[in-house]
Amino acid sequence: MKKTLIELNQISKRYILPNQTSGSILEDININIKEGEFVSILGPSGSGKSTLLRIIAGLVSPSQGTVLYNGKPIVSTNPGVGMVFQSFALFPWLTVLENVKLGLENKSLKEAEIMRKALSVIDMIGLDGFEGAYPKELSGGMRQRVGLGRALIMEPDILLMDEPFSALDVLTAENLKNDLLELWTEKKIPTKSIIMVTHSIEEAVYMSDRAIVLSKDPARVIADIPITMPHWRDKQESSFTSLVDRIYSILTKKEIKSPDTTGVQKKKMEKVQQVPAGALTGFIELIADLGQKVDLYKLADQLNLDLEDFLPIVEAAQMLHFALIQHGDIELTEVGHQFADASVLDRKILFKESVLSYIPIMEKLVWILHSKSNHKMEREFFVEIFAKHFGAKEAELQMDILIDWGRYAELISYDENAKVLFLDHDSTASG
Ligand code: ADP
């Protein structure tokens, strides 16, 4: 029986929002991570993946619950982990060797020993010959190798990686993934477990032994999937693609709602995805062009979009009832088809009907403008209302997208300079 390295018990995390209400980010997270496991954490953007990783590292404390490392609760930072960040986090004034050595700063080792370890790690991460180079002389991929080296020199039991490949171009990322996998699978590093936050399902299925999928608002574990195919995995093989497909389906499943819960009857202030109407229109056209049902992961691949960018578009299309997701496939609804086939003007009418029927915050905004005799209102007024629900920053983003959608639907106009919204002429007439 493999030893449990990390135990997360009933972890919750809440942040106090600017309006003094508290936002729940993580809720009741229970995860055990054993020796020998390479675990990926997946979930929509902003769901709390990084927060969870930081809680494991002891950099953020949970509002509730405990983190055990080797059976003992962690106090302050977790001594068993080394961390690799997306944005390299190197010191520009230090050389590769000095940056790598930094990992051992807190250990009481002799300089000769530090040097020996540093040179061996630099060799391992493929930067032999670059010891004296400064970060600015290195490519993105090489910089991330230094980031990895700095974590590995500590010989941590657990390597935590927060989207380590997402700032790299595709080929560089592929190269580094394979090098890291080789170090891991051939046990060239003493690391006992790897936990990686990623927004790429394919990356998770390619590299890890287990994928933990989080929901959003708040994040709970909605799936914990073993990935048992031996390395090296073939991305074209059906066992690989069907697993990618399955995870896509899990990530999008929670979005299937019956008309009762998405309809405005409930008046729930649901956030709108940050997808401009133009992008949404293009997306609907593309699905129409592709024919009946399309596999979500193939579509994401075709559009060359990763999860972070792709899920919001899918979710927006669903919110507006233009598309339906089932079993990892997306297909257009009847209105979605009508929209794809319609003229520019008819599209605007269909879009207007959809936003007013299915987007409660748009309905509220239009209702407020209607109820004013001059049919206009400062942007700030809405921002303040929305801030109570979403916090100030998100309220601004919501306003931007509502203005974009409202303009496209010819529901509202917006005076950029005065920051005032008006009800469009036709909308006032139609009451
Ligand atoms: P992910 O890594 O899945 O994209 P994060 O863990 O970065 O998500 O963030 C989850 C949510 O927590 C986001 O809505 C973010 O705005 C919020 N959040 C993160 N850190 C803080 C903080 N220090 N104060 C308030 N909210 C925060």
Tab-separated table of C-alpha atoms and ligand atoms in Angstrom:
chain	number	residue	atom	x	y	z
A	1	MET	CA	0.000	0.000	0.000
A	2	LYS	CA	1.443	3.347	-1.070
A	3	LYS	CA	1.975	5.970	1.576
A	4	THR	CA	-0.296	9.009	1.656
A	5	LEU	CA	1.789	12.150	1.261
A	6	ILE	CA	-0.830	14.880	1.250
A	7	GLU	CA	-4.223	14.764	2.844
A	8	LEU	CA	-6.713	17.577	2.337
A	9	ASN	CA	-9.599	17.335	4.779
A	10	GLN	CA	-12.734	19.389	4.256
A	11	ILE	CA	-10.865	22.353	2.891
A	12	SER	CA	-12.871	25.507	2.301
A	13	LYS	CA	-11.658	28.963	1.354
A	14	ARG	CA	-13.605	32.193	1.527
A	15	TYR	CA	-12.452	35.682	0.655
A	16	ILE	CA	-14.070	38.850	1.895
A	17	LEU	CA	-15.284	40.779	-1.133
A	18	PRO	CA	-15.042	44.596	-1.327
A	19	ASN	CA	-18.704	44.983	-0.318
A	20	GLN	CA	-17.949	43.023	2.857
A	21	THR	CA	-19.819	39.916	1.732
A	22	SER	CA	-17.747	36.770	1.632
A	23	GLY	CA	-17.161	34.821	-1.538
A	24	SER	CA	-16.717	31.089	-1.243
A	25	ILE	CA	-13.935	29.896	-3.552
A	26	LEU	CA	-13.355	26.314	-2.408
A	27	GLU	CA	-15.839	24.145	-0.596
A	28	ASP	CA	-15.398	20.840	1.171
A	29	ILE	CA	-12.361	19.648	-0.756
A	30	ASN	CA	-11.178	16.195	0.311
A	31	ILE	CA	-8.206	14.795	-1.580
A	32	ASN	CA	-5.493	12.292	-0.691
A	33	ILE	CA	-2.323	12.185	-2.710
A	34	LYS	CA	-0.118	9.130	-2.511
A	35	GLU	CA	3.505	8.449	-3.207
A	36	GLY	CA	4.168	7.769	-6.871
A	37	GLU	CA	1.197	9.765	-8.120
A	38	PHE	CA	1.310	12.482	-10.754
A	39	VAL	CA	-1.964	14.341	-10.258
A	40	SER	CA	-3.480	17.019	-12.489
A	41	ILE	CA	-5.988	19.546	-11.248
A	42	LEU	CA	-8.398	20.805	-13.882
A	43	GLY	CA	-11.273	23.260	-13.747
A	44	PRO	CA	-12.705	26.376	-15.341
A	45	SER	CA	-10.742	29.599	-15.188
A	46	GLY	CA	-11.086	31.295	-11.802
A	47	SER	CA	-12.410	28.165	-10.137
A	48	GLY	CA	-9.719	28.081	-7.481
A	49	LYS	CA	-7.044	25.719	-8.833
A	50	SER	CA	-4.150	28.025	-7.974
A	51	THR	CA	-5.647	28.759	-4.572
A	52	LEU	CA	-5.838	25.038	-3.867
A	53	LEU	CA	-2.209	24.561	-4.901
A	54	ARG	CA	-1.150	27.430	-2.653
A	55	ILE	CA	-3.055	25.911	0.225
A	56	ILE	CA	-1.137	22.664	-0.289
A	57	ALA	CA	2.098	24.679	-0.313
A	58	GLY	CA	1.057	26.463	2.872
A	59	LEU	CA	1.260	29.844	1.123
A	60	VAL	CA	-2.460	30.456	1.664
A	61	SER	CA	-4.297	29.217	4.723
A	62	PRO	CA	-7.699	27.583	4.337
A	63	SER	CA	-10.746	29.145	6.017
A	64	GLN	CA	-11.677	25.693	7.202
A	65	GLY	CA	-10.190	22.212	7.103
A	66	THR	CA	-6.707	20.788	7.456
A	67	VAL	CA	-3.764	19.959	5.230
A	68	LEU	CA	-1.619	17.043	6.368
A	69	TYR	CA	1.827	16.284	5.012
A	70	ASN	CA	3.123	12.857	6.014
A	71	GLY	CA	0.222	12.640	8.458
A	72	LYS	CA	1.056	15.887	10.257
A	73	PRO	CA	-0.755	19.225	9.911
A	74	ILE	CA	1.373	21.821	8.156
A	75	VAL	CA	2.269	24.946	10.044
A	76	SER	CA	3.133	27.888	7.794
A	77	THR	CA	4.840	26.716	4.592
A	78	ASN	CA	4.852	23.045	3.679
A	79	PRO	CA	8.439	21.763	4.033
A	80	GLY	CA	7.851	18.925	1.567
A	81	VAL	CA	7.065	20.940	-1.525
A	82	GLY	CA	8.893	22.746	-4.298
A	83	MET	CA	6.915	25.023	-6.562
A	84	VAL	CA	7.104	25.924	-10.243
A	85	PHE	CA	5.112	28.944	-11.393
A	86	GLN	CA	3.718	29.841	-14.782
A	87	SER	CA	5.643	33.090	-14.912
A	88	PHE	CA	9.123	31.681	-14.265
A	89	ALA	CA	9.749	34.071	-11.332
A	90	LEU	CA	13.509	34.292	-11.879
A	91	PHE	CA	15.732	37.042	-10.544
A	92	PRO	CA	16.975	38.936	-13.608
A	93	TRP	CA	20.187	40.055	-11.877
A	94	LEU	CA	21.224	36.495	-11.030
A	95	THR	CA	22.750	33.952	-13.384
A	96	VAL	CA	21.251	30.545	-14.105
A	97	LEU	CA	23.535	28.990	-11.510
A	98	GLU	CA	22.707	31.625	-8.889
A	99	ASN	CA	18.959	31.348	-9.578
A	100	VAL	CA	19.093	27.586	-9.190
A	101	LYS	CA	21.197	27.773	-6.028
A	102	LEU	CA	18.593	30.053	-4.516
A	103	GLY	CA	16.417	27.002	-3.930
A	104	LEU	CA	18.878	25.887	-1.264
A	105	GLU	CA	19.123	29.278	0.410
A	106	ASN	CA	17.523	28.147	3.644
A	107	LYS	CA	19.407	24.881	3.982
A	108	SER	CA	22.560	24.808	6.041
A	109	LEU	CA	24.812	23.174	3.477
A	110	LYS	CA	28.463	23.745	2.665
A	111	GLU	CA	29.113	25.861	-0.435
A	112	ALA	CA	30.844	22.930	-2.182
A	113	GLU	CA	27.804	20.736	-1.611
A	114	ILE	CA	25.444	23.459	-2.885
A	115	MET	CA	27.624	23.839	-5.968
A	116	ARG	CA	27.671	20.112	-6.627
A	117	LYS	CA	23.886	19.861	-6.359
A	118	ALA	CA	23.316	22.966	-8.496
A	119	LEU	CA	25.557	21.747	-11.304
A	120	SER	CA	23.948	18.351	-11.260
A	121	VAL	CA	20.444	19.844	-11.450
A	122	ILE	CA	21.479	22.220	-14.252
A	123	ASP	CA	22.777	19.230	-16.160
A	124	MET	CA	19.564	17.328	-15.508
A	125	ILE	CA	17.331	20.120	-16.798
A	126	GLY	CA	19.395	20.426	-19.957
A	127	LEU	CA	21.075	23.765	-19.273
A	128	ASP	CA	24.633	22.532	-19.166
A	129	GLY	CA	26.826	25.326	-20.542
A	130	PHE	CA	24.379	28.084	-19.575
A	131	GLU	CA	25.386	28.306	-15.901
A	132	GLY	CA	26.694	31.864	-16.287
A	133	ALA	CA	23.882	33.174	-18.479
A	134	TYR	CA	21.351	35.727	-17.246
A	135	PRO	CA	17.596	35.175	-17.665
A	136	LYS	CA	17.337	37.831	-20.396
A	137	GLU	CA	19.737	35.803	-22.539
A	138	LEU	CA	17.480	32.743	-22.335
A	139	SER	CA	14.411	31.696	-24.307
A	140	GLY	CA	11.095	31.174	-22.483
A	141	GLY	CA	11.581	27.432	-22.451
A	142	MET	CA	15.063	27.740	-20.953
A	143	ARG	CA	13.798	30.140	-18.311
A	144	GLN	CA	11.150	27.670	-17.285
A	145	ARG	CA	13.871	25.018	-17.067
A	146	VAL	CA	15.619	27.277	-14.549
A	147	GLY	CA	12.324	27.607	-12.642
A	148	LEU	CA	12.062	23.831	-12.598
A	149	GLY	CA	15.704	23.491	-11.543
A	150	ARG	CA	15.204	25.824	-8.623
A	151	ALA	CA	12.350	23.648	-7.363
A	152	LEU	CA	14.174	20.363	-8.036
A	153	ILE	CA	17.411	21.316	-6.258
A	154	MET	CA	15.475	21.230	-2.973
A	155	GLU	CA	14.733	17.570	-3.711
A	156	PRO	CA	11.145	18.100	-2.612
A	157	ASP	CA	8.878	15.153	-1.890
A	158	ILE	CA	6.179	16.902	-3.854
A	159	LEU	CA	6.614	19.069	-6.903
A	160	LEU	CA	3.786	21.591	-7.280
A	161	MET	CA	3.391	23.142	-10.705
A	162	ASP	CA	0.984	25.954	-11.512
A	163	GLU	CA	0.356	25.922	-15.250
A	164	PRO	CA	4.062	25.476	-15.897
A	165	PHE	CA	3.780	25.197	-19.669
A	166	SER	CA	1.102	27.724	-20.495
A	167	ALA	CA	3.435	30.668	-21.100
A	168	LEU	CA	5.462	28.646	-23.630
A	169	ASP	CA	4.870	28.126	-27.329
A	170	VAL	CA	3.526	24.709	-28.300
A	171	LEU	CA	6.769	23.083	-29.418
A	172	THR	CA	8.838	24.374	-26.508
A	173	ALA	CA	6.143	23.233	-24.095
A	174	GLU	CA	6.030	19.783	-25.689
A	175	ASN	CA	9.764	19.449	-25.410
A	176	LEU	CA	9.837	20.426	-21.745
A	177	LYS	CA	6.870	18.184	-20.892
A	178	ASN	CA	8.663	15.211	-22.369
A	179	ASP	CA	11.897	15.995	-20.562
A	180	LEU	CA	10.094	16.319	-17.249
A	181	LEU	CA	8.159	13.098	-17.876
A	182	GLU	CA	11.408	11.310	-18.576
A	183	LEU	CA	12.919	12.544	-15.299
A	184	TRP	CA	9.766	11.432	-13.489
A	185	THR	CA	9.033	8.074	-15.111
A	186	GLU	CA	12.669	6.977	-15.094
A	187	LYS	CA	13.015	8.093	-11.474
A	188	LYS	CA	15.916	10.384	-12.197
A	189	ILE	CA	14.548	12.780	-9.583
A	190	PRO	CA	13.764	11.842	-5.971
A	191	THR	CA	10.345	13.562	-6.214
A	192	LYS	CA	7.667	11.271	-4.804
A	193	SER	CA	4.654	13.017	-6.243
A	194	ILE	CA	3.757	15.768	-8.699
A	195	ILE	CA	0.670	17.953	-8.514
A	196	MET	CA	0.057	20.083	-11.576
A	197	VAL	CA	-2.598	22.722	-12.164
A	198	THR	CA	-3.388	22.917	-15.828
A	199	HIS	CA	-6.115	24.177	-18.109
A	200	SER	CA	-5.225	21.715	-20.830
A	201	ILE	CA	-7.148	18.445	-20.626
A	202	GLU	CA	-4.842	16.926	-23.197
A	203	GLU	CA	-1.782	17.831	-21.125
A	204	ALA	CA	-3.363	16.240	-18.053
A	205	VAL	CA	-4.166	13.017	-19.900
A	206	TYR	CA	-0.739	12.932	-21.534
A	207	MET	CA	1.275	13.437	-18.379
A	208	SER	CA	-0.550	12.465	-15.223
A	209	ASP	CA	-1.903	9.361	-13.497
A	210	ARG	CA	-4.989	11.004	-12.132
A	211	ALA	CA	-7.118	13.988	-13.065
A	212	ILE	CA	-9.063	15.847	-10.401
A	213	VAL	CA	-11.770	18.041	-11.886
A	214	LEU	CA	-13.112	21.060	-9.990
A	215	SER	CA	-16.386	22.891	-10.495
A	216	LYS	CA	-16.657	26.660	-10.121
A	217	ASP	CA	-18.445	29.082	-7.761
A	218	PRO	CA	-17.531	27.440	-5.464
A	219	ALA	CA	-15.035	24.775	-6.465
A	220	ARG	CA	-15.837	21.246	-5.389
A	221	VAL	CA	-14.273	18.041	-6.642
A	222	ILE	CA	-16.670	16.855	-9.345
A	223	ALA	CA	-14.513	14.028	-10.681
A	224	ASP	CA	-11.388	12.102	-9.763
A	225	ILE	CA	-10.324	10.040	-12.737
A	226	PRO	CA	-7.480	7.511	-12.816
A	227	ILE	CA	-5.373	7.587	-15.978
A	228	THR	CA	-3.791	4.201	-16.292
A	229	MET	CA	-2.381	4.064	-19.820
A	230	PRO	CA	1.365	3.374	-19.764
A	231	HIS	CA	3.823	6.062	-20.866
A	232	TRP	CA	4.606	7.128	-23.551
A	233	ARG	CA	1.047	7.865	-24.481
A	234	ASP	CA	-0.206	8.177	-28.022
A	235	LYS	CA	-2.465	11.221	-28.362
A	236	GLN	CA	-4.145	9.759	-31.435
A	237	GLU	CA	-5.123	6.489	-29.814
A	238	SER	CA	-8.798	5.974	-29.042
A	239	SER	CA	-8.227	5.304	-25.325
A	240	PHE	CA	-6.492	8.693	-25.134
A	241	THR	CA	-9.055	10.680	-27.113
A	242	SER	CA	-12.016	9.092	-25.363
A	243	LEU	CA	-10.596	10.052	-21.978
A	244	VAL	CA	-10.047	13.638	-23.152
A	245	ASP	CA	-13.610	13.565	-24.442
A	246	ARG	CA	-14.909	12.262	-21.119
A	247	ILE	CA	-13.229	15.002	-19.120
A	248	TYR	CA	-14.581	17.630	-21.505
A	249	SER	CA	-17.984	16.206	-20.962
A	250	ILE	CA	-17.589	16.383	-17.165
A	251	LEU	CA	-16.373	19.973	-17.299
A	252	THR	CA	-19.321	21.072	-19.383
A	253	LYS	CA	-21.982	18.815	-17.849
A	254	LYS	CA	-22.852	21.091	-14.965
A	255	GLU	CA	-23.810	23.737	-17.485
A	256	ILE	CA	-26.754	21.750	-18.852
A	257	LYS	CA	-29.690	23.360	-17.194
A	258	SER	CA	-33.362	22.897	-17.755
A	259	PRO	CA	-35.181	25.987	-19.037
A	260	ASP	CA	-36.773	26.436	-15.559
A	261	THR	CA	-33.471	27.165	-13.894
A	262	THR	CA	-31.968	29.331	-16.604
A	263	GLY	CA	-35.191	31.222	-17.325
A	264	VAL	CA	-35.670	34.624	-15.814
A	265	GLN	CA	-38.412	33.370	-13.507
A	266	LYS	CA	-35.774	32.810	-10.857
A	267	LYS	CA	-34.098	36.168	-11.480
A	268	LYS	CA	-30.811	34.758	-10.319
A	269	MET	CA	-27.989	37.176	-11.034
A	270	GLU	CA	-25.774	34.891	-13.035
A	271	LYS	CA	-22.501	36.153	-14.426
A	272	VAL	CA	-22.172	36.509	-18.167
A	273	GLN	CA	-19.088	35.054	-19.801
A	274	GLN	CA	-16.543	37.485	-21.175
A	275	VAL	CA	-17.224	36.653	-24.807
A	276	PRO	CA	-17.928	39.488	-27.248
A	277	ALA	CA	-21.002	39.067	-29.438
A	278	GLY	CA	-18.779	38.970	-32.518
A	279	ALA	CA	-16.810	35.994	-31.238
A	280	LEU	CA	-19.992	34.213	-30.271
A	281	THR	CA	-21.458	34.771	-33.708
A	282	GLY	CA	-18.357	33.313	-35.333
A	283	PHE	CA	-18.526	30.323	-33.025
A	284	ILE	CA	-22.175	29.586	-33.867
A	285	GLU	CA	-21.378	29.865	-37.586
A	286	LEU	CA	-18.516	27.445	-37.223
A	287	ILE	CA	-20.610	24.806	-35.470
A	288	ALA	CA	-23.264	25.219	-38.172
A	289	ASP	CA	-20.589	24.710	-40.846
A	290	LEU	CA	-19.292	21.588	-39.187
A	291	GLY	CA	-22.711	19.950	-39.381
A	292	GLN	CA	-24.538	18.054	-36.664
A	293	LYS	CA	-22.783	17.206	-33.416
A	294	VAL	CA	-19.152	18.069	-32.837
A	295	ASP	CA	-16.794	16.691	-30.220
A	296	LEU	CA	-15.898	19.564	-27.922
A	297	TYR	CA	-12.253	18.656	-27.651
A	298	LYS	CA	-11.896	18.380	-31.429
A	299	LEU	CA	-13.519	21.760	-31.786
A	300	ALA	CA	-11.169	23.313	-29.214
A	301	ASP	CA	-8.287	21.762	-31.097
A	302	GLN	CA	-9.499	23.058	-34.414
A	303	LEU	CA	-9.888	26.559	-33.020
A	304	ASN	CA	-6.503	26.182	-31.356
A	305	LEU	CA	-8.010	27.331	-28.069
A	306	ASP	CA	-7.225	25.979	-24.648
A	307	LEU	CA	-9.806	25.419	-21.968
A	308	GLU	CA	-9.468	28.872	-20.427
A	309	ASP	CA	-10.559	30.528	-23.654
A	310	PHE	CA	-12.800	27.819	-24.993
A	311	LEU	CA	-15.144	27.044	-22.076
A	312	PRO	CA	-16.454	30.623	-21.741
A	313	ILE	CA	-17.537	30.630	-25.404
A	314	VAL	CA	-19.241	27.257	-24.992
A	315	GLU	CA	-20.904	28.438	-21.814
A	316	ALA	CA	-22.113	31.698	-23.386
A	317	ALA	CA	-23.599	29.786	-26.339
A	318	GLN	CA	-25.422	27.568	-23.864
A	319	MET	CA	-26.621	30.435	-21.669
A	320	LEU	CA	-28.229	32.036	-24.694
A	321	HIS	CA	-29.772	28.668	-25.642
A	322	PHE	CA	-28.007	28.688	-29.011
A	323	ALA	CA	-26.172	25.435	-28.311
A	324	LEU	CA	-26.576	22.330	-26.251
A	325	ILE	CA	-23.829	20.198	-24.740
A	326	GLN	CA	-24.295	16.519	-24.154
A	327	HIS	CA	-21.763	13.776	-23.558
A	328	GLY	CA	-18.887	15.998	-24.617
A	329	ASP	CA	-20.564	16.962	-27.895
A	330	ILE	CA	-21.908	20.340	-28.825
A	331	GLU	CA	-24.813	20.896	-31.186
A	332	LEU	CA	-26.913	23.868	-32.157
A	333	THR	CA	-30.451	24.202	-30.849
A	334	GLU	CA	-33.259	25.146	-33.211
A	335	VAL	CA	-32.738	28.823	-32.393
A	336	GLY	CA	-29.010	28.318	-32.824
A	337	HIS	CA	-29.632	27.015	-36.358
A	338	GLN	CA	-31.998	29.869	-37.118
A	339	PHE	CA	-29.356	32.285	-35.862
A	340	ALA	CA	-26.653	30.743	-38.050
A	341	ASP	CA	-28.863	30.927	-41.148
A	342	ALA	CA	-30.311	34.380	-40.481
A	343	SER	CA	-29.462	37.699	-42.102
A	344	VAL	CA	-27.441	40.219	-40.114
A	345	LEU	CA	-30.573	42.055	-38.987
A	346	ASP	CA	-32.526	38.921	-38.091
A	347	ARG	CA	-29.571	37.714	-36.074
A	348	LYS	CA	-29.764	40.827	-33.978
A	349	ILE	CA	-33.446	40.167	-33.318
A	350	LEU	CA	-32.791	36.552	-32.292
A	351	PHE	CA	-29.906	37.663	-30.108
A	352	LYS	CA	-32.088	40.287	-28.453
A	353	GLU	CA	-34.798	37.721	-27.706
A	354	SER	CA	-32.244	35.354	-26.221
A	355	VAL	CA	-30.490	37.876	-23.988
A	356	LEU	CA	-33.792	39.175	-22.648
A	357	SER	CA	-35.126	35.674	-22.004
A	358	TYR	CA	-32.070	33.992	-20.555
A	359	ILE	CA	-29.762	36.655	-19.162
A	360	PRO	CA	-31.389	38.011	-16.019
A	361	ILE	CA	-28.835	40.767	-15.479
A	362	MET	CA	-29.470	42.090	-18.993
A	363	GLU	CA	-33.195	41.955	-18.361
A	364	LYS	CA	-32.694	43.912	-15.159
A	365	LEU	CA	-30.525	46.511	-16.870
A	366	VAL	CA	-33.061	47.043	-19.650
A	367	TRP	CA	-35.922	47.147	-17.162
A	368	ILE	CA	-34.192	49.902	-15.201
A	369	LEU	CA	-33.607	51.945	-18.354
A	370	HIS	CA	-37.257	51.452	-19.295
A	371	SER	CA	-38.469	52.667	-15.981
A	372	LYS	CA	-36.583	55.940	-16.284
A	373	SER	CA	-38.536	58.611	-18.141
A	374	ASN	CA	-35.467	59.722	-20.115
A	375	HIS	CA	-34.380	56.098	-20.689
A	376	LYS	CA	-30.801	56.747	-19.688
A	377	MET	CA	-28.604	55.973	-16.738
A	378	GLU	CA	-24.943	56.295	-15.730
A	379	ARG	CA	-22.818	53.208	-16.099
A	380	GLU	CA	-21.680	53.675	-12.497
A	381	PHE	CA	-25.213	53.095	-11.217
A	382	PHE	CA	-25.270	49.572	-12.697
A	383	VAL	CA	-21.721	48.861	-11.635
A	384	GLU	CA	-22.705	49.557	-8.060
A	385	ILE	CA	-25.684	47.214	-8.222
A	386	PHE	CA	-23.651	44.442	-9.838
A	387	ALA	CA	-20.767	44.950	-7.407
A	388	LYS	CA	-23.032	43.755	-4.609
A	389	HIS	CA	-23.298	40.419	-6.377
A	390	PHE	CA	-19.935	40.009	-8.024
A	391	GLY	CA	-17.487	42.428	-6.398
A	392	ALA	CA	-16.314	45.716	-7.939
A	393	LYS	CA	-13.779	44.364	-10.441
A	394	GLU	CA	-16.080	41.731	-11.877
A	395	ALA	CA	-18.960	44.259	-11.982
A	396	GLU	CA	-16.910	46.419	-14.382
A	397	LEU	CA	-16.191	43.409	-16.581
A	398	GLN	CA	-19.856	42.429	-16.540
A	399	MET	CA	-20.812	45.951	-17.609
A	400	ASP	CA	-18.344	45.838	-20.518
A	401	ILE	CA	-19.807	42.619	-21.840
A	402	LEU	CA	-23.440	43.651	-21.267
A	403	ILE	CA	-22.760	46.833	-23.219
A	404	ASP	CA	-21.181	44.790	-26.010
A	405	TRP	CA	-24.112	42.365	-26.149
A	406	GLY	CA	-26.694	45.114	-25.692
A	407	ARG	CA	-25.226	47.149	-28.541
A	408	TYR	CA	-25.093	44.136	-30.827
A	409	ALA	CA	-28.725	43.323	-30.007
A	410	GLU	CA	-29.580	46.995	-30.623
A	411	LEU	CA	-31.119	47.101	-27.179
A	412	ILE	CA	-28.935	49.862	-25.829
A	413	SER	CA	-26.495	52.568	-26.853
A	414	TYR	CA	-23.566	53.718	-24.834
A	415	ASP	CA	-21.852	57.075	-24.671
A	416	GLU	CA	-18.234	56.157	-24.049
A	417	ASN	CA	-17.206	59.676	-22.958
A	418	ALA	CA	-20.099	60.456	-20.645
A	419	LYS	CA	-20.257	56.801	-19.499
A	420	VAL	CA	-24.013	56.767	-19.897
A	421	LEU	CA	-26.274	54.011	-21.218
A	422	PHE	CA	-29.387	54.723	-23.288
A	423	LEU	CA	-32.192	52.485	-24.309
A	424	ASP	CA	-32.181	52.145	-28.088
A	425	HIS	CA	-35.055	53.808	-29.874
A	426	ASP	CA	-36.759	50.593	-31.008
A	427	SER	CA	-36.480	49.096	-27.547
A	428	THR	CA	-38.281	52.057	-26.002
A	429	ALA	CA	-41.066	51.746	-28.557
A	430	SER	CA	-41.489	48.004	-28.062
A	431	GLY	CA	-41.864	48.606	-24.342
B	1	ADP	P1	-7.805	29.454	-11.005
B	1	ADP	O1	-6.401	29.104	-10.661
B	1	ADP	O2	-8.707	28.259	-11.082
B	1	ADP	O3	-7.916	30.305	-12.244
B	1	ADP	P2	-7.676	31.108	-8.619
B	1	ADP	O4	-7.359	30.157	-7.539
B	1	ADP	O5	-6.571	31.940	-9.154
B	1	ADP	O6	-8.421	30.328	-9.801
B	1	ADP	O7	-8.833	32.096	-8.123
B	1	ADP	C1	-10.104	31.641	-7.706
B	1	ADP	C2	-10.963	32.803	-7.312
B	1	ADP	O8	-10.491	33.361	-6.106
B	1	ADP	C3	-10.989	33.931	-8.336
B	1	ADP	O9	-12.317	34.394	-8.458
B	1	ADP	C4	-10.099	34.973	-7.718
B	1	ADP	O10	-10.513	36.261	-8.113
B	1	ADP	C5	-10.334	34.743	-6.239
B	1	ADP	N1	-9.170	35.132	-5.417
B	1	ADP	C6	-7.928	34.603	-5.461
B	1	ADP	N2	-7.101	35.178	-4.563
B	1	ADP	C7	-7.869	36.127	-3.931
B	1	ADP	C8	-7.618	37.086	-2.884
B	1	ADP	N3	-6.419	37.181	-2.310
B	1	ADP	N4	-8.652	37.872	-2.492
B	1	ADP	C9	-9.870	37.777	-3.062
B	1	ADP	N5	-10.177	36.902	-4.034
B	1	ADP	C10	-9.192	36.097	-4.478
